[in-house]
Every structure is written in structure tokens, then in C-alpha cells.
Amino acid sequence: MAGQPKGYHDSFFWNVYDRIATGVDHRRGWDKLPTALGILVLIGTRDVLRRRNLFDTTAQPAENTPPVAPYDDRVLAARTDDGTYNDLENPPMGMAGSRFGRNVPIEHTFPPAGADLLTPSPREVSRAVMTRDEFVPATAVNALAASWLQFMIRDWFSHGKSPTDNPIEIPLEPGDPWTTNPLRIMRTRTDPTRPAGPSDLPPTYTNTETHWWDLSSIYGSNPVVRDMVRTKSGGKLNVNAAGLIPYPTDPALDPSKVPGFWVGLAMLQTLFTLEHNAICDQLNSTYPALSDDELFEHARLVNAALVAKIHTVEWTPAVISHPTTVKALRTNWWGLAGERVHNRFGRISKSEVISGIPGSETQHYGVPYCLTEEFVAVYRMHPLLPDDYPIRSVADDSVLEEGTLRSLAGPGALEVVDRVAMVDLFYSFGRLHPGVVCLHNFPRFLQEFVRPDGQLVDMAALDIVRSRELGVPRYNDFRRLLHLKPAVDFQSLTDNPVWAEELSRVYGGDIEKLDLTPGMYAERRPRGFAFSDTAFRIFVLMASRRLNSDRFFTRDYTPAVYTKAGLDWIDHNSMRTVLARHYPTLKGPMKGLKNAFHPWTSTAA
């Protein structure tokens, strides 16, 4: 069902406003307007998306759903490990093991059948238009932006471990150097809560993580991980004498055995583990009567909210640095009244537009909250990752060693973390640029990625297969369903005539067959954007929804739940202050920067 929340901007005024905003966006484009007008257009765009692009899969038939623990008063002021009881009237909402939703109508999410799943060949799409010929840097940001995204994804979603039987087999074209023919890609794990037997509904899939923005990438989504990371003293998390996380060596829990683990992720897990402990020290100093459990729960709330703030007002404005989006994202957090008014007076209005989302009313827009398959699809941003990583000394900018994405991933990541000081790793990433999310900029290493289990995977081909398999519409249909104009042809899609010709050749001249990922990578980007405007439409909807639906960011974003000291910590800190607190020598390279995700300065003499 689509979200049509009664009373949500459904007055005559808002309907007219939203139609005008949509019309201006289609004719002119929000990004070509003065900042104030652009924000007004985006407000209307978001209204339309909220009303017309939230679809519930949890109401479909289900069985053997994850159990919900009995109610306990402690859930009123603390996050649960599995995400239950965030919504007190619907305890399972957003919990680990619940389904992904959709941003397009359910009837448009059937995966292609038979040969259509492999047409055109995902491997040929990968080789012809995704392969990185020469690294294209996003020069306005540093490589911590790529690390941050992986850190967030580990918190937000995972479809779980794929079964090893019945893989998707992609026949190879003559001359393809892949080691086996066909190329095999494991299928996505089926929904364990879906009743067996035939159905006239498209497939559904479940999230092994909680759907909430709760920093489960550190705390886990179950009691086993939570208890493993805690010291059970002073509310703190485990770190060793070197200030590093003592990752478990048990193969079942060792993160380096999970695809996607790399140095960039370990760095941010370490940083915000240290930050959790610093928050505990502050809370313990201010409120010495708090128990170990109380310190842990308060610090977890504060740490997660600080991460959400950094993502909203620092990371996202860095990677989509158009003046309108920078202002709009700050408005999401502080409202049009702004940060200074918030810091001096607090909220001056119940309206999220005036005073920001944190502390406003909880709002689900008529549909139970969850992340969506379309949200997952637009976050396929592997081109952000460089292939080469010179590891530099913060002391003098000298190169300590030449790293590659291959050497920094998997079990090798922990070897690097043990060998190289964390402060030097952060400095190195701060000095390096990520890649632009565009065609011909996919990391070479990931097109021949050896998983920890030894399986060889072309991640670019896998990205194409996953969107098709999960029923994400192809590029033009995706745009239509988000109320955008489709591309007329390949030449109108992109301002790069070589790309247009390559895409036309791969897709047989049929623009309607173009997959979402290469379409987004090819399209013209708004000024300052490292990724596409099509992807941005999902962010317009879902970035605020992740805050609006979470009571710990809305109705319970209060001193009674967080403590006054906890809310002050969130208000007065940023990525810069977090880095400088735990690695003081980074103050020099970040001097003069308003945003820690902007390129840092060299410490060379």
C-alpha cells in the first residue's frame, strides 16, 4: 500500500504547492535555481515522494517472523539490540530480520524472468562501461568519505549470507579472460518469513541488521555482539592498550572473514568505539550515580545521534556540495532557524522545517518504517573507492608504504591496522581523494574480487545482477516512478558522447533496457555532486525518513532520555572534534577546514 497519511500536507494549499514545485523542477531543475527557490522546490519534491513513494511489504503474508521479547520498561529510554520497540505501538517495526520495503509500487518489483535476468550480459556491462581506465577523482572531498559510506552501510542493511546452491550463471563472450565459464553469482538469500507455495506477489527480502540508524556497525544487532564488545565496567567498549578494537578470532565472528571488511571500515569502527568511551567518561563525571548499564545505554544513544548528525550536515553536504543541498541538509537537522538559534534557544517551533527534525514529532507517513530495496540500489557507490592508497606519516607527509585496495581488504586489513599507527591511516585518507561515481571508474580490484571464502566475484557485474534480481526497475522506469522525465535516448542521457555510444552498443540501442546503476553513473550530475540526481531523489525521501520515524531522534530526543550532557555533546561536536579528540596531531592537517571530509593539508615541511 502507498503512504497517504491523513492530514500530511494534503490540504488544497499543499497540493497546489507541490504541483508547482514539481512543474518547476521538470522545466528548470531545482539545481539551476537560486538557493532559496531551490529549497522550496525540494520541499515540494519531498512532499510528493512521501505521499507517493512509500510502499509496505510487511503487511504481506508472513510466517515464522523474528520473535519480539516481552515488553520491559527499559525500552522506553534505551535502544534494543534488535531494533524492537522503537515504535512502542508496533514493536517489530524496523527490527533485525524484518523485510525491506519499496519506493516504487509493488507491482513494478517483479524480477525479470528467464533470459531477461541476464540481458544484456551483466559481465559485458561491467567490462564495456564500468571498468576504470583512469581514476577519476572527486577533488572536493577526501577518501574518508568512502570509508564513511561503508561504515554507514554496515549499520543500515545486509541481505544476509547467500546460499551456495543454484547460483546465477552468466555465459561469457569469446575473449573474456574470466577464469571460469560461466561466471557464477550467488543468489540473494530468500525471505525466511515468506510462506511457502505459489504467490501472485513479487519476492520479498529481509534485513539481517536493524533498519534504524542505531550504529549497529559497532554495537551489533543482537545480544551476542553487544556483550562481546562491552567491558561491563563504566559503560565502556573494549579497546586494547594500543587503542585498537580487539577483534575476535573466532571465524564465526571475525569481521575480516566477511566480504566488505577493509581498513577504512576498521578505522571508523575504532574511532567511534573510542568516542563511545569518551562519552561514558563525560556522563560518569556529570552523573556519577549512573550504573554501568545506564552509562552504556546513554552513550549508545549519544554516539548514534552524533553519527547521524555528522552524516546529515557533514558527509552528505561534502559529496553533494551544491549550495542548495548544503542548506537543505542543514535545515534537516536545525531547521530554517539555523544552528545558532538552536544552540541559543533550542527548538522555537514544532515544525521540522523551522527547527529541524531532531526533537520534532515522530512521523511514519502512513507506512511502517523500514529501509527499501531502492535505497540499497542507489547506495551501490563502489567507484568512490580508489585502487591505490599511499600510506603517509602525519609527522612529515612521507610515504610509509604503498597500499592497494587489495592489500587493505579482508584479513590484510587487520595486519595493516596492527602495523601502521591509526593516526597515520586517518591522515593518509584525509590527504587522498575518493572517486567520482560515474562510468569507467569502478575499482579494478573489485572487478576481480576474491571473497574471504575464496570465491572470485566481479562486483560490477554483481551490482547489475542484484538490482535486477531484487526487482529494482531499470533506469527509465525508475525515473518515471519517481516522477522524473525518462531519458529519450542515450545521447540525451549523458554529455559524454563516447559513453552514449558505448551504452547504446551494449544495450542494443534500446534506452528502456538500460540498468539503473550505469544509467545513474552516466547521467549529468548537478554542480558539486559526486553522484547522480536520480539517486538524490531517494535520499530526499529516505534521508529525512530515517530521522522522522525514529522516536529517539524525534519525540524522545530529550534530556530525560539522552541526559542534558548527552544532548550538549551532540550539539557541540563534529567529525573534526571527534578526530582531534582521539588523535590530537590531526588538528594541524584539518586547520581551517569547516568540514573534515574536505581535503586535508600536507604536513610536509
mmCIF file of C-alpha atoms in Angstrom, residues 350-576:
data_model
loop_
_atom_site.group_PDB
_atom_site.id
_atom_site.type_symbol
_atom_site.label_atom_id
_atom_site.label_comp_id
_atom_site.label_asym_id
_atom_site.label_seq_id
_atom_site.Cartn_x
_atom_site.Cartn_y
_atom_site.Cartn_z
ATOM 1 C CA LYS A 350 7.233 22.147 16.491
ATOM 2 C CA SER A 351 7.763 22.302 12.735
ATOM 3 C CA GLU A 352 10.660 20.289 11.303
ATOM 4 C CA VAL A 353 11.028 22.989 8.620
ATOM 5 C CA ILE A 354 11.560 25.745 11.212
ATOM 6 C CA SER A 355 13.519 23.887 13.914
ATOM 7 C CA GLY A 356 14.716 20.662 12.266
ATOM 8 C CA ILE A 357 13.782 17.025 12.626
ATOM 9 C CA PRO A 358 15.560 16.118 15.917
ATOM 10 C CA GLY A 359 13.016 16.769 18.653
ATOM 11 C CA SER A 360 10.029 17.050 16.297
ATOM 12 C CA GLU A 361 7.017 14.730 16.205
ATOM 13 C CA THR A 362 7.551 11.128 15.090
ATOM 14 C CA GLN A 363 6.095 10.594 11.609
ATOM 15 C CA HIS A 364 5.864 7.417 9.516
ATOM 16 C CA TYR A 365 3.863 8.983 6.649
ATOM 17 C CA GLY A 366 1.253 6.226 6.783
ATOM 18 C CA VAL A 367 3.660 3.329 6.170
ATOM 19 C CA PRO A 368 5.592 1.279 8.768
ATOM 20 C CA TYR A 369 9.221 2.344 8.734
ATOM 21 C CA CYS A 370 11.885 0.253 7.031
ATOM 22 C CA LEU A 371 14.694 0.743 4.570
ATOM 23 C CA THR A 372 13.941 -0.130 0.957
ATOM 24 C CA GLU A 373 15.451 -2.106 -1.898
ATOM 25 C CA GLU A 374 15.641 1.112 -3.920
ATOM 26 C CA PHE A 375 17.590 2.731 -1.078
ATOM 27 C CA VAL A 376 20.021 -0.208 -1.224
ATOM 28 C CA ALA A 377 20.303 0.099 -5.013
ATOM 29 C CA VAL A 378 21.245 3.783 -5.094
ATOM 30 C CA TYR A 379 23.902 3.208 -2.430
ATOM 31 C CA ARG A 380 25.873 0.973 -4.822
ATOM 32 C CA MET A 381 28.711 3.507 -4.980
ATOM 33 C CA HIS A 382 31.827 1.387 -5.373
ATOM 34 C CA PRO A 383 33.516 3.993 -7.636
ATOM 35 C CA LEU A 384 34.104 6.090 -4.504
ATOM 36 C CA LEU A 385 36.924 3.664 -3.666
ATOM 37 C CA PRO A 386 40.394 4.400 -5.086
ATOM 38 C CA ASP A 387 42.585 1.470 -6.125
ATOM 39 C CA ASP A 388 45.820 2.883 -4.694
ATOM 40 C CA TYR A 389 46.452 4.145 -1.157
ATOM 41 C CA PRO A 390 49.791 5.752 -0.328
ATOM 42 C CA ILE A 391 50.107 5.443 3.461
ATOM 43 C CA ARG A 392 51.675 8.641 4.761
ATOM 44 C CA SER A 393 53.193 9.770 8.038
ATOM 45 C CA VAL A 394 51.359 12.606 9.742
ATOM 46 C CA ALA A 395 54.728 13.811 11.013
ATOM 47 C CA ASP A 396 56.108 14.890 7.626
ATOM 48 C CA ASP A 397 53.820 13.555 4.866
ATOM 49 C CA SER A 398 56.401 10.966 3.835
ATOM 50 C CA VAL A 399 55.102 7.744 2.275
ATOM 51 C CA LEU A 400 55.440 4.870 4.723
ATOM 52 C CA GLU A 401 54.202 2.233 2.296
ATOM 53 C CA GLU A 402 52.193 1.902 -0.898
ATOM 54 C CA GLY A 403 48.866 0.247 -0.214
ATOM 55 C CA THR A 404 46.262 -1.006 -2.623
ATOM 56 C CA LEU A 405 42.593 -1.768 -2.123
ATOM 57 C CA ARG A 406 43.533 -5.435 -2.343
ATOM 58 C CA SER A 407 46.141 -5.176 0.427
ATOM 59 C CA LEU A 408 43.832 -3.138 2.673
ATOM 60 C CA ALA A 409 40.846 -5.512 2.440
ATOM 61 C CA GLY A 410 39.914 -8.715 4.249
ATOM 62 C CA PRO A 411 42.361 -10.282 6.720
ATOM 63 C CA GLY A 412 45.087 -7.970 5.391
ATOM 64 C CA ALA A 413 43.189 -5.028 6.875
ATOM 65 C CA LEU A 414 43.902 -6.165 10.432
ATOM 66 C CA GLU A 415 47.565 -6.640 9.595
ATOM 67 C CA VAL A 416 47.754 -3.049 8.357
ATOM 68 C CA VAL A 417 45.964 -1.745 11.460
ATOM 69 C CA ASP A 418 48.466 -3.592 13.662
ATOM 70 C CA ARG A 419 51.417 -2.334 11.615
ATOM 71 C CA VAL A 420 50.506 1.303 10.903
ATOM 72 C CA ALA A 421 49.516 3.860 13.517
ATOM 73 C CA MET A 422 45.840 4.755 13.333
ATOM 74 C CA VAL A 423 46.689 8.458 13.236
ATOM 75 C CA ASP A 424 48.762 7.899 10.085
ATOM 76 C CA LEU A 425 45.919 5.971 8.455
ATOM 77 C CA PHE A 426 43.461 8.792 9.103
ATOM 78 C CA TYR A 427 45.944 11.345 7.819
ATOM 79 C CA SER A 428 46.544 9.284 4.676
ATOM 80 C CA PHE A 429 42.825 9.046 3.916
ATOM 81 C CA GLY A 430 42.374 12.747 4.642
ATOM 82 C CA ARG A 431 45.021 13.542 2.024
ATOM 83 C CA LEU A 432 43.560 11.197 -0.630
ATOM 84 C CA HIS A 433 40.586 11.780 -2.941
ATOM 85 C CA PRO A 434 37.776 9.259 -3.472
ATOM 86 C CA GLY A 435 36.430 8.571 -6.936
ATOM 87 C CA VAL A 436 33.522 10.176 -8.737
ATOM 88 C CA VAL A 437 30.522 7.840 -9.017
ATOM 89 C CA CYS A 438 30.485 7.646 -12.809
ATOM 90 C CA LEU A 439 31.098 5.240 -15.667
ATOM 91 C CA HIS A 440 34.602 3.869 -16.254
ATOM 92 C CA ASN A 441 35.544 4.454 -12.625
ATOM 93 C CA PHE A 442 34.826 1.101 -10.955
ATOM 94 C CA PRO A 443 37.753 -0.141 -8.811
ATOM 95 C CA ARG A 444 39.821 -2.669 -10.766
ATOM 96 C CA PHE A 445 40.295 -4.807 -7.674
ATOM 97 C CA LEU A 446 36.552 -5.192 -7.218
ATOM 98 C CA GLN A 447 36.076 -6.499 -10.749
ATOM 99 C CA GLU A 448 38.224 -9.446 -9.723
ATOM 100 C CA PHE A 449 37.420 -9.578 -6.033
ATOM 101 C CA VAL A 450 38.397 -12.702 -4.120
ATOM 102 C CA ARG A 451 35.978 -13.110 -1.229
ATOM 103 C CA PRO A 452 37.277 -14.426 2.106
ATOM 104 C CA ASP A 453 35.718 -17.796 1.212
ATOM 105 C CA GLY A 454 37.841 -17.925 -1.952
ATOM 106 C CA GLN A 455 35.044 -17.183 -4.413
ATOM 107 C CA LEU A 456 36.037 -14.908 -7.308
ATOM 108 C CA VAL A 457 33.461 -12.160 -7.996
ATOM 109 C CA ASP A 458 33.076 -9.294 -10.458
ATOM 110 C CA MET A 459 31.406 -6.767 -8.167
ATOM 111 C CA ALA A 460 30.380 -4.515 -11.060
ATOM 112 C CA ALA A 461 28.509 -7.405 -12.692
ATOM 113 C CA LEU A 462 27.108 -8.360 -9.296
ATOM 114 C CA ASP A 463 25.713 -4.832 -8.795
ATOM 115 C CA ILE A 464 23.820 -5.148 -12.093
ATOM 116 C CA VAL A 465 22.518 -8.624 -11.224
ATOM 117 C CA ARG A 466 21.413 -7.607 -7.728
ATOM 118 C CA SER A 467 19.220 -4.741 -8.882
ATOM 119 C CA ARG A 468 17.578 -6.975 -11.492
ATOM 120 C CA GLU A 469 17.196 -9.903 -9.092
ATOM 121 C CA LEU A 470 15.660 -7.698 -6.378
ATOM 122 C CA GLY A 471 13.138 -6.230 -8.788
ATOM 123 C CA VAL A 472 14.539 -2.698 -8.873
ATOM 124 C CA PRO A 473 13.179 -1.113 -12.079
ATOM 125 C CA ARG A 474 15.563 -0.264 -14.866
ATOM 126 C CA TYR A 475 16.700 3.325 -15.289
ATOM 127 C CA ASN A 476 13.865 4.904 -17.281
ATOM 128 C CA ASP A 477 11.108 3.120 -15.378
ATOM 129 C CA PHE A 478 12.825 4.043 -12.106
ATOM 130 C CA ARG A 479 12.763 7.719 -13.090
ATOM 131 C CA ARG A 480 9.133 7.571 -14.199
ATOM 132 C CA LEU A 481 8.120 6.025 -10.895
ATOM 133 C CA LEU A 482 9.963 8.816 -9.059
ATOM 134 C CA HIS A 483 8.051 11.405 -11.136
ATOM 135 C CA LEU A 484 11.067 12.327 -13.271
ATOM 136 C CA LYS A 485 11.369 12.560 -17.024
ATOM 137 C CA PRO A 486 12.932 9.443 -18.610
ATOM 138 C CA ALA A 487 15.884 9.668 -20.976
ATOM 139 C CA VAL A 488 14.749 9.946 -24.606
ATOM 140 C CA ASP A 489 17.893 8.199 -25.853
ATOM 141 C CA PHE A 490 21.493 7.553 -24.858
ATOM 142 C CA GLN A 491 22.677 10.831 -26.358
ATOM 143 C CA SER A 492 20.297 12.861 -24.179
ATOM 144 C CA LEU A 493 21.194 10.827 -21.073
ATOM 145 C CA THR A 494 24.819 11.933 -20.874
ATOM 146 C CA ASP A 495 27.040 14.777 -22.004
ATOM 147 C CA ASN A 496 29.794 12.264 -22.833
ATOM 148 C CA PRO A 497 29.302 11.103 -26.456
ATOM 149 C CA VAL A 498 31.713 8.181 -26.010
ATOM 150 C CA TRP A 499 29.672 6.859 -23.091
ATOM 151 C CA ALA A 500 26.467 7.315 -25.078
ATOM 152 C CA GLU A 501 27.852 5.233 -27.942
ATOM 153 C CA GLU A 502 29.167 2.512 -25.593
ATOM 154 C CA LEU A 503 25.888 2.236 -23.714
ATOM 155 C CA SER A 504 23.907 2.141 -26.954
ATOM 156 C CA ARG A 505 26.088 -0.688 -28.232
ATOM 157 C CA VAL A 506 25.824 -2.748 -25.027
ATOM 158 C CA TYR A 507 22.051 -2.241 -24.725
ATOM 159 C CA GLY A 508 21.307 -2.757 -28.402
ATOM 160 C CA GLY A 509 20.174 0.838 -28.871
ATOM 161 C CA ASP A 510 17.211 0.343 -26.509
ATOM 162 C CA ILE A 511 17.242 3.010 -23.787
ATOM 163 C CA GLU A 512 14.415 1.199 -21.970
ATOM 164 C CA LYS A 513 16.730 -1.738 -21.224
ATOM 165 C CA LEU A 514 19.333 0.453 -19.527
ATOM 166 C CA ASP A 515 20.005 -0.722 -15.960
ATOM 167 C CA LEU A 516 19.660 1.687 -13.059
ATOM 168 C CA THR A 517 23.303 1.677 -11.947
ATOM 169 C CA PRO A 518 25.003 2.501 -15.286
ATOM 170 C CA GLY A 519 22.196 4.966 -16.042
ATOM 171 C CA MET A 520 22.867 6.856 -12.805
ATOM 172 C CA TYR A 521 26.615 6.699 -13.393
ATOM 173 C CA ALA A 522 26.240 8.177 -16.897
ATOM 174 C CA GLU A 523 23.746 10.979 -16.332
ATOM 175 C CA ARG A 524 24.672 14.628 -15.963
ATOM 176 C CA ARG A 525 25.293 15.489 -12.324
ATOM 177 C CA PRO A 526 24.245 18.703 -10.578
ATOM 178 C CA ARG A 527 27.106 21.060 -9.732
ATOM 179 C CA GLY A 528 29.136 19.783 -6.780
ATOM 180 C CA PHE A 529 27.636 16.285 -6.879
ATOM 181 C CA ALA A 530 29.817 13.178 -6.701
ATOM 182 C CA PHE A 531 26.786 11.065 -7.674
ATOM 183 C CA SER A 532 23.567 11.343 -9.670
ATOM 184 C CA ASP A 533 20.435 13.430 -9.293
ATOM 185 C CA THR A 534 18.349 10.263 -9.759
ATOM 186 C CA ALA A 535 19.970 8.725 -6.657
ATOM 187 C CA PHE A 536 19.452 12.017 -4.861
ATOM 188 C CA ARG A 537 15.659 11.638 -5.165
ATOM 189 C CA ILE A 538 15.776 8.552 -2.959
ATOM 190 C CA PHE A 539 17.946 10.476 -0.496
ATOM 191 C CA VAL A 540 15.461 13.365 -0.454
ATOM 192 C CA LEU A 541 12.845 10.888 0.730
ATOM 193 C CA MET A 542 14.765 8.389 2.849
ATOM 194 C CA ALA A 543 17.440 10.565 4.493
ATOM 195 C CA SER A 544 14.833 12.526 6.412
ATOM 196 C CA ARG A 545 12.573 9.480 6.928
ATOM 197 C CA ARG A 546 15.332 7.684 8.844
ATOM 198 C CA LEU A 547 15.164 10.561 11.316
ATOM 199 C CA ASN A 548 11.409 11.285 11.202
ATOM 200 C CA SER A 549 10.387 7.693 12.003
ATOM 201 C CA ASP A 550 12.864 7.079 14.835
ATOM 202 C CA ARG A 551 11.455 8.153 18.187
ATOM 203 C CA PHE A 552 14.980 8.517 19.559
ATOM 204 C CA PHE A 553 15.567 11.282 17.006
ATOM 205 C CA THR A 554 12.110 12.819 17.424
ATOM 206 C CA ARG A 555 9.731 12.662 20.425
ATOM 207 C CA ASP A 556 12.352 11.065 22.708
ATOM 208 C CA TYR A 557 15.233 13.299 21.642
ATOM 209 C CA THR A 558 15.062 14.853 25.101
ATOM 210 C CA PRO A 559 17.227 15.396 28.197
ATOM 211 C CA ALA A 560 15.117 12.840 30.048
ATOM 212 C CA VAL A 561 16.253 10.131 27.618
ATOM 213 C CA TYR A 562 19.682 11.336 26.494
ATOM 214 C CA THR A 563 20.596 13.450 29.569
ATOM 215 C CA LYS A 564 21.330 17.152 29.207
ATOM 216 C CA ALA A 565 25.067 16.431 28.964
ATOM 217 C CA GLY A 566 24.405 13.915 26.206
ATOM 218 C CA LEU A 567 22.459 16.383 24.072
ATOM 219 C CA ASP A 568 25.156 19.011 24.653
ATOM 220 C CA TRP A 569 27.754 16.513 23.412
ATOM 221 C CA ILE A 570 25.825 16.040 20.170
ATOM 222 C CA ASP A 571 25.355 19.802 19.720
ATOM 223 C CA HIS A 572 28.971 20.724 20.330
ATOM 224 C CA ASN A 573 30.765 18.019 18.373
ATOM 225 C CA SER A 574 31.534 17.230 14.742
ATOM 226 C CA MET A 575 33.759 14.884 12.768
ATOM 227 C CA ARG A 576 36.605 17.387 13.259
#
